[in-house]
Tab-separated table of C-alpha atoms and ligand atoms in Angstrom:
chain	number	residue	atom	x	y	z
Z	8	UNK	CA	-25.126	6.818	-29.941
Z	9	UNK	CA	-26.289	9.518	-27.928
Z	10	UNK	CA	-25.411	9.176	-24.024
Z	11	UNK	CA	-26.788	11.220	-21.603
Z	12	UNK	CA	-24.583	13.302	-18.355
Z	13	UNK	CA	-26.474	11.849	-16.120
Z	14	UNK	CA	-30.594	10.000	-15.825
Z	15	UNK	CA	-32.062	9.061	-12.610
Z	16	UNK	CA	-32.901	6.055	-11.451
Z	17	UNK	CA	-36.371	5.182	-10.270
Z	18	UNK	CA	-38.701	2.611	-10.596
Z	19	UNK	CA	-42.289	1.886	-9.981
Z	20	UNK	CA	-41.321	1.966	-6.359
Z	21	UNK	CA	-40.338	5.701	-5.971
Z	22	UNK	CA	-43.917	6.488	-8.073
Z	23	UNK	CA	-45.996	4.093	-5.311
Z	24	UNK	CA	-43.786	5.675	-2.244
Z	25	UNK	CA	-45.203	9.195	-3.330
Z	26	UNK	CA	-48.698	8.294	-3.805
Z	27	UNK	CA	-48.908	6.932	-0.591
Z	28	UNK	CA	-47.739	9.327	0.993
Z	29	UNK	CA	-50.674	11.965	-0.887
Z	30	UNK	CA	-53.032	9.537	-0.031
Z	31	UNK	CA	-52.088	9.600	3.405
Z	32	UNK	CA	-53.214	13.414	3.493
Z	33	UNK	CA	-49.728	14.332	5.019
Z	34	UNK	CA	-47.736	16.223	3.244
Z	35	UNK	CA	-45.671	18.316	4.877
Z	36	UNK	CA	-42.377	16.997	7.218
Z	37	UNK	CA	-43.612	14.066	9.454
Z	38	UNK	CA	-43.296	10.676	10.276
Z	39	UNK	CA	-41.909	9.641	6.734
Z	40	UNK	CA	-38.970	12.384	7.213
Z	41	UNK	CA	-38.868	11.189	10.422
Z	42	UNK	CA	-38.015	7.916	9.305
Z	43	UNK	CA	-35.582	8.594	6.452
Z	44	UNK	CA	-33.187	10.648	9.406
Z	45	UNK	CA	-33.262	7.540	11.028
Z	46	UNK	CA	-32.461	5.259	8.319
Z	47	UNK	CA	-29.781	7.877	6.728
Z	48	UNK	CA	-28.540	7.686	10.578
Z	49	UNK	CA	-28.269	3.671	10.533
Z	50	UNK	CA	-27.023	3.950	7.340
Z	51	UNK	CA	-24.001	6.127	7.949
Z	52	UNK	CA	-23.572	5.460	11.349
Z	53	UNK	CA	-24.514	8.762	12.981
Z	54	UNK	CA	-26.262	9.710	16.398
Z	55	UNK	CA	-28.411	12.081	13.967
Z	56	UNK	CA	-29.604	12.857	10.390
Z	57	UNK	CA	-31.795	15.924	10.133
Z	58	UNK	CA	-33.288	16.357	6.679
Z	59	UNK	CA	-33.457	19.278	4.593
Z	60	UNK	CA	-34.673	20.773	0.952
Z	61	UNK	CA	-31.205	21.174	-0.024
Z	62	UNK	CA	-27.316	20.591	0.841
Z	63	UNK	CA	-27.567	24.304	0.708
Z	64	UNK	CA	-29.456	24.933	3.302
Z	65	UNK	CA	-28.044	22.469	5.368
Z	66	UNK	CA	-24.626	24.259	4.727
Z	67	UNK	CA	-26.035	27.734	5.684
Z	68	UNK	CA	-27.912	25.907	9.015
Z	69	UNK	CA	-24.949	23.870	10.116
Z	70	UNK	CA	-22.238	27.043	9.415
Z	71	UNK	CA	-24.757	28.915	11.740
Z	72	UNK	CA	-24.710	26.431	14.407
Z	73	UNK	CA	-20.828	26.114	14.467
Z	74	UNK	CA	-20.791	30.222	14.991
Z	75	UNK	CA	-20.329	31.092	11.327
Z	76	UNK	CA	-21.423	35.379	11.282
Z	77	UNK	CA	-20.715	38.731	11.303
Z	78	UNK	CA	-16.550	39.186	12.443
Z	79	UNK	CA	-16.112	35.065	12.249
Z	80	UNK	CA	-14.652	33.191	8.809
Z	81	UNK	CA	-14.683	29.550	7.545
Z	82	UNK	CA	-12.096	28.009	5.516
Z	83	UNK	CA	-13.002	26.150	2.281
Z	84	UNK	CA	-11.615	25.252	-1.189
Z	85	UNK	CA	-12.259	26.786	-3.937
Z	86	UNK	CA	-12.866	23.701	-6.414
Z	87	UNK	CA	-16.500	23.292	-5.036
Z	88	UNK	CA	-20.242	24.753	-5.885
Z	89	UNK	CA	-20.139	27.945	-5.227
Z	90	UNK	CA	-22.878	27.663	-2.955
Z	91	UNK	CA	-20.253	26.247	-0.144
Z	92	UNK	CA	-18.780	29.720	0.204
Z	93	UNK	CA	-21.676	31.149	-0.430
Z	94	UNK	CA	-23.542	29.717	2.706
Z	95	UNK	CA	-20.716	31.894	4.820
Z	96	UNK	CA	-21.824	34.850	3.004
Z	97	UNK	CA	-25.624	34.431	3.847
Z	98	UNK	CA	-24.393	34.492	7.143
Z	99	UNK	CA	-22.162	37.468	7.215
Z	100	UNK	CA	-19.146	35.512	7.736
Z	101	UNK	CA	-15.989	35.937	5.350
Z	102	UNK	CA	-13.965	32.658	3.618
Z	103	UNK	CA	-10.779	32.110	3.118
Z	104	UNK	CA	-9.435	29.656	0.524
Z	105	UNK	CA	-6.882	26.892	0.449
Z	106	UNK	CA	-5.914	25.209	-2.552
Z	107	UNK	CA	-6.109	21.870	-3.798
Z	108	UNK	CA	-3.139	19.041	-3.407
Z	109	UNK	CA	-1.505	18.858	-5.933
Z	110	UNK	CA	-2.285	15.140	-7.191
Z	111	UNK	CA	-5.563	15.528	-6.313
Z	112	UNK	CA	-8.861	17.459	-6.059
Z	113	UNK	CA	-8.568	17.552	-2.524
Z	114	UNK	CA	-8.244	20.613	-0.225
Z	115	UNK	CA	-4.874	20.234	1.134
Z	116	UNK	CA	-4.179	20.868	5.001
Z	117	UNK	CA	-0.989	22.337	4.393
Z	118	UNK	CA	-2.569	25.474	2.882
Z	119	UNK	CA	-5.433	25.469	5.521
Z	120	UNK	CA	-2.623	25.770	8.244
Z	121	UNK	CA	-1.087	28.318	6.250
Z	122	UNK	CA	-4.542	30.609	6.460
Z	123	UNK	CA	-4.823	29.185	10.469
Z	124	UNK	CA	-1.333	30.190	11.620
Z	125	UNK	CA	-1.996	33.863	9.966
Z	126	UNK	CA	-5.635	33.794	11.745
Z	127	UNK	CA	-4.441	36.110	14.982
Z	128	UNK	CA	-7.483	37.148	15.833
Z	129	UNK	CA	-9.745	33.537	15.803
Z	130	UNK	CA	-11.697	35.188	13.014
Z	131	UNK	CA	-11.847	30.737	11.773
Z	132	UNK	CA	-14.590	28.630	13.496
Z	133	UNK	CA	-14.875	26.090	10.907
Z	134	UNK	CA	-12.768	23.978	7.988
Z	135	UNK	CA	-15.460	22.461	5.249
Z	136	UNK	CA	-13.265	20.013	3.122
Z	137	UNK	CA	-15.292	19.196	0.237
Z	138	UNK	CA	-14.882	15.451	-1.345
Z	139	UNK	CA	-15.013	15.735	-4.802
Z	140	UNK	CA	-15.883	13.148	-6.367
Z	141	UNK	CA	-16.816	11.302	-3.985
Z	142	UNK	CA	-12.435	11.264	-2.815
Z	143	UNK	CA	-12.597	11.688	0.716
Z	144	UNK	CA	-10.031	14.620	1.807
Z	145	UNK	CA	-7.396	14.191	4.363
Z	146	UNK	CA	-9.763	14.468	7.464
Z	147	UNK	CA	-7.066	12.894	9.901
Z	148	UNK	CA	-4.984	15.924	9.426
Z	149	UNK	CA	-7.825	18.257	8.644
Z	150	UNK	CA	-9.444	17.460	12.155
Z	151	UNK	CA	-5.756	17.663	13.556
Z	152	UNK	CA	-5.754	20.818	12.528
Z	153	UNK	CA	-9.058	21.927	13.832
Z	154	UNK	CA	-8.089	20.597	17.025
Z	155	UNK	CA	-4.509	22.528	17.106
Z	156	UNK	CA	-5.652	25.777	16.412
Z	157	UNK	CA	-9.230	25.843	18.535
Z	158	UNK	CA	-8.785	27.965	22.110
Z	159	UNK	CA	-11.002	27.279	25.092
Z	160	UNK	CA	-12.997	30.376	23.728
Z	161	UNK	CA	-12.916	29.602	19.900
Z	162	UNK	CA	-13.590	26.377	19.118
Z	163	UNK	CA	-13.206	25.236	14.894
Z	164	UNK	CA	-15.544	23.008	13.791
Z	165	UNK	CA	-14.871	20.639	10.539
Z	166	UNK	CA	-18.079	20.396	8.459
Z	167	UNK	CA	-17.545	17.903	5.727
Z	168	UNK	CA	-19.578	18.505	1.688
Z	169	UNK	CA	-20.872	15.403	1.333
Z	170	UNK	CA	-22.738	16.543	-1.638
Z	171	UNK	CA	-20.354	13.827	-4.038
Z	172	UNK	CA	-19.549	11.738	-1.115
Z	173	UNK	CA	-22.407	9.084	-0.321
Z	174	UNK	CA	-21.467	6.352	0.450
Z	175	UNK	CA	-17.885	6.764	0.474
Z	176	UNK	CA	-16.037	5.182	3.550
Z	177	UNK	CA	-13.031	4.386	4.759
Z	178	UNK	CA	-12.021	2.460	7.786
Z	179	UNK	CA	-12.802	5.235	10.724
Z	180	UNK	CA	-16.330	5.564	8.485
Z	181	UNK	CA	-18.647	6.783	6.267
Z	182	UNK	CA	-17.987	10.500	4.961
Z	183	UNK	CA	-20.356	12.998	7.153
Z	184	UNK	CA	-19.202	11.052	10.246
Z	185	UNK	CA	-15.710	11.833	9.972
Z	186	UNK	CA	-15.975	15.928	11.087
Z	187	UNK	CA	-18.304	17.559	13.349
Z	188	UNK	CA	-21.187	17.377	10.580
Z	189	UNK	CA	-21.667	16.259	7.161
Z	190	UNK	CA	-23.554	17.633	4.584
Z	191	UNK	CA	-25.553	15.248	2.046
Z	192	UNK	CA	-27.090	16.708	-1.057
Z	193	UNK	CA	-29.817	14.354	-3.048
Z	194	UNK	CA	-30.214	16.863	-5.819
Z	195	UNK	CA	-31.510	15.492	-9.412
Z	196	UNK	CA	-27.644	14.726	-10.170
Z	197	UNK	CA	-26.247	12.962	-7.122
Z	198	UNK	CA	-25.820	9.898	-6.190
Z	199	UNK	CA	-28.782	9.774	-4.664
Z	200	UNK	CA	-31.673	11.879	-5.115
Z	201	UNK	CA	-35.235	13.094	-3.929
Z	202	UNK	CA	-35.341	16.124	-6.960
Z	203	UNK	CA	-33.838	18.377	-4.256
Z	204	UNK	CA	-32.866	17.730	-0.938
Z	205	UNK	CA	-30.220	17.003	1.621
Z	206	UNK	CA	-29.655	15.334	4.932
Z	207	UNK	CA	-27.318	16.690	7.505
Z	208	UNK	CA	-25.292	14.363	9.982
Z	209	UNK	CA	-23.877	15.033	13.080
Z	210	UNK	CA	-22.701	13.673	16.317
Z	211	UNK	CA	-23.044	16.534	18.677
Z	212	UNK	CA	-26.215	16.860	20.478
Z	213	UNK	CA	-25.688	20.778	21.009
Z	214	UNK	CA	-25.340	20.837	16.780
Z	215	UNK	CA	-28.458	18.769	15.906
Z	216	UNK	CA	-30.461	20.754	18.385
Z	217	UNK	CA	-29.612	24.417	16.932
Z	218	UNK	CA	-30.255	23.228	12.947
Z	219	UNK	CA	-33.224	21.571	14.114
Z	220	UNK	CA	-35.221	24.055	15.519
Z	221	UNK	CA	-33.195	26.660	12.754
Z	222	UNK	CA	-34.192	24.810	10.054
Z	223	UNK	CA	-38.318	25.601	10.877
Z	224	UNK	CA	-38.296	28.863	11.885
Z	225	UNK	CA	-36.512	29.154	15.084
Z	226	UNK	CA	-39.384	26.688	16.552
Z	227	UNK	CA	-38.614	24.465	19.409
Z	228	UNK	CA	-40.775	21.712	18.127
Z	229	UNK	CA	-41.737	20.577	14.794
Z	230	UNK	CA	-45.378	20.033	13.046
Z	231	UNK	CA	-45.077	16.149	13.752
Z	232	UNK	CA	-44.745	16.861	17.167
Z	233	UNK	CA	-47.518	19.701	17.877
Z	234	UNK	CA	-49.507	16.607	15.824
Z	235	UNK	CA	-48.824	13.635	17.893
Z	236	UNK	CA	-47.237	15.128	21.234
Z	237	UNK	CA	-50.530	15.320	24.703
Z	238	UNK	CA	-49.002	19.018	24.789
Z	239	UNK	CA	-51.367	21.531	23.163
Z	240	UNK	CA	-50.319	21.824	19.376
Z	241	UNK	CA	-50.362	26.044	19.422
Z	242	UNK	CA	-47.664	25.901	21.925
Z	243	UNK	CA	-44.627	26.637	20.781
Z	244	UNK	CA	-41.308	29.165	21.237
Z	245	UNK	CA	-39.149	30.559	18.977
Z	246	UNK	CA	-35.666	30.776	20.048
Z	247	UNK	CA	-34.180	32.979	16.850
Z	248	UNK	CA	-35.388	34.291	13.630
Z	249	UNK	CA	-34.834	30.926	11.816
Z	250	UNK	CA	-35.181	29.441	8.333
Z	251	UNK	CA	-37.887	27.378	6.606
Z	252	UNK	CA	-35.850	24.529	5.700
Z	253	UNK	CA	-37.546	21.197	6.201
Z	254	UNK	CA	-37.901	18.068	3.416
Z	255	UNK	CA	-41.389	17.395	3.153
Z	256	UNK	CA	-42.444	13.796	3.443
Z	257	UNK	CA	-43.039	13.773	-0.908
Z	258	UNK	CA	-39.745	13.619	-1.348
Z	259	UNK	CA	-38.484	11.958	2.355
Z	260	UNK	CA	-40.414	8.845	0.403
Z	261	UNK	CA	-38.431	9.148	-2.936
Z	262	UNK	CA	-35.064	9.190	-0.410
Z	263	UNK	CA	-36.127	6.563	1.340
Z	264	UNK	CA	-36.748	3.969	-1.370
Z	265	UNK	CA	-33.247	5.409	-2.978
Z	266	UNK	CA	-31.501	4.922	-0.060
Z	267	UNK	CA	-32.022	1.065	-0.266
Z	268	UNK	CA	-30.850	1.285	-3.594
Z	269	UNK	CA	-27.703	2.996	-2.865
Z	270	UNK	CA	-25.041	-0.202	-2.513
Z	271	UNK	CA	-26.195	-1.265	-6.184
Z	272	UNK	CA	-26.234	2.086	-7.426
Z	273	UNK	CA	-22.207	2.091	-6.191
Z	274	UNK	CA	-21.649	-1.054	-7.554
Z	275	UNK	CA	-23.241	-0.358	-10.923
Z	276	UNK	CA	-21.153	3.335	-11.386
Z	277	UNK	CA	-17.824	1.050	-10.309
Z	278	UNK	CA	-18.404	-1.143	-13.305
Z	279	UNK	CA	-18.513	1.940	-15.266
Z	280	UNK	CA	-15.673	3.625	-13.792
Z	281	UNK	CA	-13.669	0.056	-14.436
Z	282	UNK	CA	-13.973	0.121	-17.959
Z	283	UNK	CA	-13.696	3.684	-18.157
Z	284	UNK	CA	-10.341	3.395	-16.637
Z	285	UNK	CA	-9.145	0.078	-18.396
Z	286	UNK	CA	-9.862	1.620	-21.751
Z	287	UNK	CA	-7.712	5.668	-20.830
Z	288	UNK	CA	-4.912	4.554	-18.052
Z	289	UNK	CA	-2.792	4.216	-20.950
Z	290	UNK	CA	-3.481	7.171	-23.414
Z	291	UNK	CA	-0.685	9.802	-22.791
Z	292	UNK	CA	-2.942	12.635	-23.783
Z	293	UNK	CA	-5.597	11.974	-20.757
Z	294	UNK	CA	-4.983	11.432	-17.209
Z	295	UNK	CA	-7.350	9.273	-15.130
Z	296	UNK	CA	-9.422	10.486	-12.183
Z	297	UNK	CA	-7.200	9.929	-8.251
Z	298	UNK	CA	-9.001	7.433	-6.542
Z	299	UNK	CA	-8.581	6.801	-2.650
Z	300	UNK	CA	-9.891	4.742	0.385
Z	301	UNK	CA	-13.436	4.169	-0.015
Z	302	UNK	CA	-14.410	6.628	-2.847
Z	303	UNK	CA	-18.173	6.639	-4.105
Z	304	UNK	CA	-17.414	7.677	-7.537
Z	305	UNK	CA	-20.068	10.314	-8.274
Z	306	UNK	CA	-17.850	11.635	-11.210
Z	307	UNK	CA	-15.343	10.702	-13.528
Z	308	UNK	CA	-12.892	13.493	-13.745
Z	309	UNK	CA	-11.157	13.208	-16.918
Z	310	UNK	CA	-8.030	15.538	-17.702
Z	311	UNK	CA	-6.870	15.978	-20.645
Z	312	UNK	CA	-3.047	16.636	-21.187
Z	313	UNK	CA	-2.317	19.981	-23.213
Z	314	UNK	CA	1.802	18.957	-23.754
Z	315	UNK	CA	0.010	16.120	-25.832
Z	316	UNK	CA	-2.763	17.887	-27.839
Z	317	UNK	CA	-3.174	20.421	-30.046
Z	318	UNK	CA	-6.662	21.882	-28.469
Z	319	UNK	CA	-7.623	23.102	-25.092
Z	320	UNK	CA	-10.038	21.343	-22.929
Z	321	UNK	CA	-12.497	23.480	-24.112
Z	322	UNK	CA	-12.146	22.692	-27.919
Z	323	UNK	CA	-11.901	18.680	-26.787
Z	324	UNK	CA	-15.001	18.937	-24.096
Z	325	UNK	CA	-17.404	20.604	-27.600
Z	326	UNK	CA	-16.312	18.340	-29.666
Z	327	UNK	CA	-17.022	15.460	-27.626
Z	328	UNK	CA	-20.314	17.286	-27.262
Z	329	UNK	CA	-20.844	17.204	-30.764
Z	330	UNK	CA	-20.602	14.021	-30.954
Z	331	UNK	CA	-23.729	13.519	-28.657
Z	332	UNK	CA	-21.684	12.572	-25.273
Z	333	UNK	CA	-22.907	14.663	-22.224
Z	334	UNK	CA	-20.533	16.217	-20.492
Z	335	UNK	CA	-19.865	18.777	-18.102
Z	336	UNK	CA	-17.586	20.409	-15.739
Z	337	UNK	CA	-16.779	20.180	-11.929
Z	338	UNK	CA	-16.168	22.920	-11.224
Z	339	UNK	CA	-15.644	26.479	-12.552
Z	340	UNK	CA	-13.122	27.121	-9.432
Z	341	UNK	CA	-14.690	29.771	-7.850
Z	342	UNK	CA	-11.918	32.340	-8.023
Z	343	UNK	CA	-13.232	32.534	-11.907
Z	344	UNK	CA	-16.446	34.231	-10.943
Z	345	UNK	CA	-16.565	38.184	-11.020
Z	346	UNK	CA	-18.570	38.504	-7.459
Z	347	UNK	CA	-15.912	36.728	-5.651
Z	348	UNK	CA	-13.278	38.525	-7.537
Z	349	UNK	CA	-14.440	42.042	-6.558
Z	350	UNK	CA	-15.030	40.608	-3.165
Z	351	UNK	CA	-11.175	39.692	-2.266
Z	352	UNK	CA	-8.768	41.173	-4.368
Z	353	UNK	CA	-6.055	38.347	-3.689
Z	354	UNK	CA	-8.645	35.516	-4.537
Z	355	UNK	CA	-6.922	35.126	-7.857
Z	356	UNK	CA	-6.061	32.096	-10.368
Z	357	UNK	CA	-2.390	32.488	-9.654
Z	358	UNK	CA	-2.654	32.002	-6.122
Z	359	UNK	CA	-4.381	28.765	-6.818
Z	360	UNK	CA	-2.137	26.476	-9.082
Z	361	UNK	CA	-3.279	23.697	-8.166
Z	362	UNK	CA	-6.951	24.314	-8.463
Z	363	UNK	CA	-6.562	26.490	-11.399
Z	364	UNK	CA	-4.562	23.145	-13.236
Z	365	UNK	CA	-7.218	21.204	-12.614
Z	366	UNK	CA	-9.738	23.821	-13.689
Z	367	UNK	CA	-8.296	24.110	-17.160
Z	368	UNK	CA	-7.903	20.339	-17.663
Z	369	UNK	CA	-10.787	18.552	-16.511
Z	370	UNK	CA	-13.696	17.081	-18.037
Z	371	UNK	CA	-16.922	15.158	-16.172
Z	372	UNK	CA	-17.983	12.264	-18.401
Z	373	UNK	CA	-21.175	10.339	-18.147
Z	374	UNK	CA	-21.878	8.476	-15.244
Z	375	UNK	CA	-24.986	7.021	-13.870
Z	376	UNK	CA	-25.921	3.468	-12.659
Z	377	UNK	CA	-28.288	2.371	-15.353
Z	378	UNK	CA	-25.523	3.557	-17.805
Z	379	UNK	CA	-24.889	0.418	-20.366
Z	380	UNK	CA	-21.799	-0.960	-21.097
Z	381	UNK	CA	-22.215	-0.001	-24.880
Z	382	UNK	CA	-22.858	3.381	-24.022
Z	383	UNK	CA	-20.144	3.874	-21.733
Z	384	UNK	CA	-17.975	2.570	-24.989
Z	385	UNK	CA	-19.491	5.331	-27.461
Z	386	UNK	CA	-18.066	7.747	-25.122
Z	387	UNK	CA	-14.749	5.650	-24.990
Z	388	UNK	CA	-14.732	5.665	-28.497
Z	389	UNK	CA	-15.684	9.596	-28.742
Z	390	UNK	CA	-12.719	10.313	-26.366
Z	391	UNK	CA	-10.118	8.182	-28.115
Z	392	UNK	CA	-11.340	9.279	-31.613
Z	393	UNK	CA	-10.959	13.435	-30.617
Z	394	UNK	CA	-7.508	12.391	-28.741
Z	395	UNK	CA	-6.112	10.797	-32.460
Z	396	UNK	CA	-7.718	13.845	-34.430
Z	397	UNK	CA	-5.929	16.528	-31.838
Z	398	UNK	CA	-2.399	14.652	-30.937
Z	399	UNK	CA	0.742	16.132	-31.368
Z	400	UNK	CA	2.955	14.401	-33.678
F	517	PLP	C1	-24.507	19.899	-5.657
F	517	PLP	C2	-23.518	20.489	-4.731
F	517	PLP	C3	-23.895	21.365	-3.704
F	517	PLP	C4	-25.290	21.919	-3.596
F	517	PLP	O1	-26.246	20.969	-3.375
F	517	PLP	P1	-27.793	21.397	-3.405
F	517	PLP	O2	-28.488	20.225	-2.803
F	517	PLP	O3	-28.153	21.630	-4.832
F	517	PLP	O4	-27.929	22.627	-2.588
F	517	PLP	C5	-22.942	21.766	-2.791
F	517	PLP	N1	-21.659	21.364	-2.889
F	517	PLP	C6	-21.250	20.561	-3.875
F	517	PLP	C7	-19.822	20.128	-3.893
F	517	PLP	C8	-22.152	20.111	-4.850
F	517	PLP	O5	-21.737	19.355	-5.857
């Protein structure tokens, strides 16, 4: 049996939610946006959700709003996209990297205070933990630490990569609520999608205000408003050279429809993940994935264990392959990739164990809500079957 990585889920109701809105004659950002950033606020319990075409752009937008440029630095980890670091760079800014806990995929705040302690001249205005996964990071001590090292004149912001992490929760709240901002990303492979997309969350009045009028061109009001305000709809400012960021109401309609999906879309990868788990916890030559407090389970992080196999992860992951199981890997760490090598000479695997561990051991298996249970046991039996052929006697 062939299993796909990953297949959408839609129904007839994304399909009518689009035509409506063509019909409508709208098609660029208005009321339908409008109401998805309210109902992503409700949802996650922020004062405001600002939509965008990607968790890129909302990355780049929120970094600049925090103060990310020329002569400033964020701190991130390098298990992520590489579009995460990347956003500093579109904005001038340098990064600095912390590794990963040890146990799990997880920046860990000891090596951010490491970086912050050695960061004399306030060069750091923000920490993005990313939760892999869908694991939410340590943000007590992560916003601890933000909090520590800001001065009067230099505050740090925490912007949370939410792109694995909706809806995880734990007991202060949903993920994107739990830092200054939160960045969503409904790309074709999340857990919830719109094609591309994103939504950003945030709490702070002064932050929504910048990425909204950043995210169209340095405007001070949108095209929805010039439409429906009494104010004349040619008058506008522009307050900075801004992007052209905005989700158009197409795809706010696909998000909207997913979003009410999104509690049985949890439920249905947690049945997966259970029998997933049931059927590896006790094969010596794989390690299950960490789980924590309220994790959303957009991957299954599989490593293998080298002392107990004769193959790398590499030889196990194509042969897997082979046998028509879709899998992939999160992530290349980002230390692997020739720009960012020639970039910072010290940004090196061995400086990383952690994250370079993980790196060489891990393998995303399938999983997606309308995943079956037989199918979920062809890639059992694919994983057990390669783990007999490869063990060390
Ligand atoms: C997918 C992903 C992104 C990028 O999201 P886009 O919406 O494609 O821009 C960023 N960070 C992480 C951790 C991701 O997995």
């Amino acid at each position: 049996m062939k299993v796909p990585f990953f297949k959408p889920s839609f129904s007839q109701e994304e399909k009518d939610a689009v035509c409506e809105v063509i019909d409508s004659g709208w098609l660029t950002t208005g009321k339908v946006t409008h109401d998805f950033e309210q109902e992503f606020a409700e949802f996650v319990g922020s004062k405001h959700a600002l939509a965008v075409n990607s968790n890129t752009s909302g990355m780049i937008l929120a970094m600049e709003a925090c103060g990310v440029k020329k002569g400033k630095a964020v701190i991130t980890t390098p298990y992520t996209f590489v579009s995460t670091a990347a956003s500093a760079v579109h904005l001038e800014g340098d990064v600095f990297f912390a590794d990963i806990e040890k146990e799990t995929y997880s920046i860990d705040p000891d090596s951010i205070e490491k970086i912050l302690k050695a960061d004399t001249e306030h060069k750091i205005v923000a920490i993005v933990p990313v939760h892999i996964a869908g694991n939410i990071c340590n943000m007590k001590k992560i916003n601890e630490l933000a909090k520590k090292y800001s001065t009067p004149e230099n505050k740090i912001y925490v912007i949370e990569d939410c792109a694995h992490s909706f809806p995880s929760k734990t007991s202060d709240g949903y993920a994107g609520t739990l830092g200054d901002a939160g960045i969503f990303s409904f790309y074709a492979t999340k857990t919830m999608t719109t094609g591309e997309g994103g939504m950003i969350t945030t709490n702070d009045d002064n932050l929504a205000k910048r990425i909204s009028q950043m995210r169209l061109h340095g405007m001070n009001r949108d095209a929805w408003d010039r439409y429906t305000s009494d104010k004349a709809s040619w008058e506008y400012d522009i307050i900075a050279p801004g992007f052209k960021s905005n989700l158009p109401d197409v795809l706010s309609a696909i998000g909207r429809v997913q979003l009410k999906k999104a509690e049985k879309f949890d439920q249905q990868r947690k049945e997966i993940v259970k029998i997933y788990n049931q059927a590896f916890k006790d094969c010596d030559f794989l390690t299950i994935p960490p789980d924590g407090e309220g994790n959303a389970w957009h991957l299954y992080l599989l490593r293998v264990n080298p002392e107990k196999l004769d193959c790398d992860r590499n030889t196990f992951a194509k042969e897997l392959q082979e046998m028509g199981i879709g899998i992939s890997m999160h992530f290349i760490a980002i230390f692997h990739f020739s720009y960012w090598q020639e970039k910072y000479p010290e940004f090196r695997a061995e400086n990383f164990p952690n994250a370079e561990d993980k790196y060489q051991r891990t393998i995303s298996l399938p999983l997606w809500p309308d995943m079956t249970r037989e199918m979920a046991e062809a890639v059992i039996e694919a994983v057990k079957t390669t783990g007999k052929k490869h063990h060390v006697r």
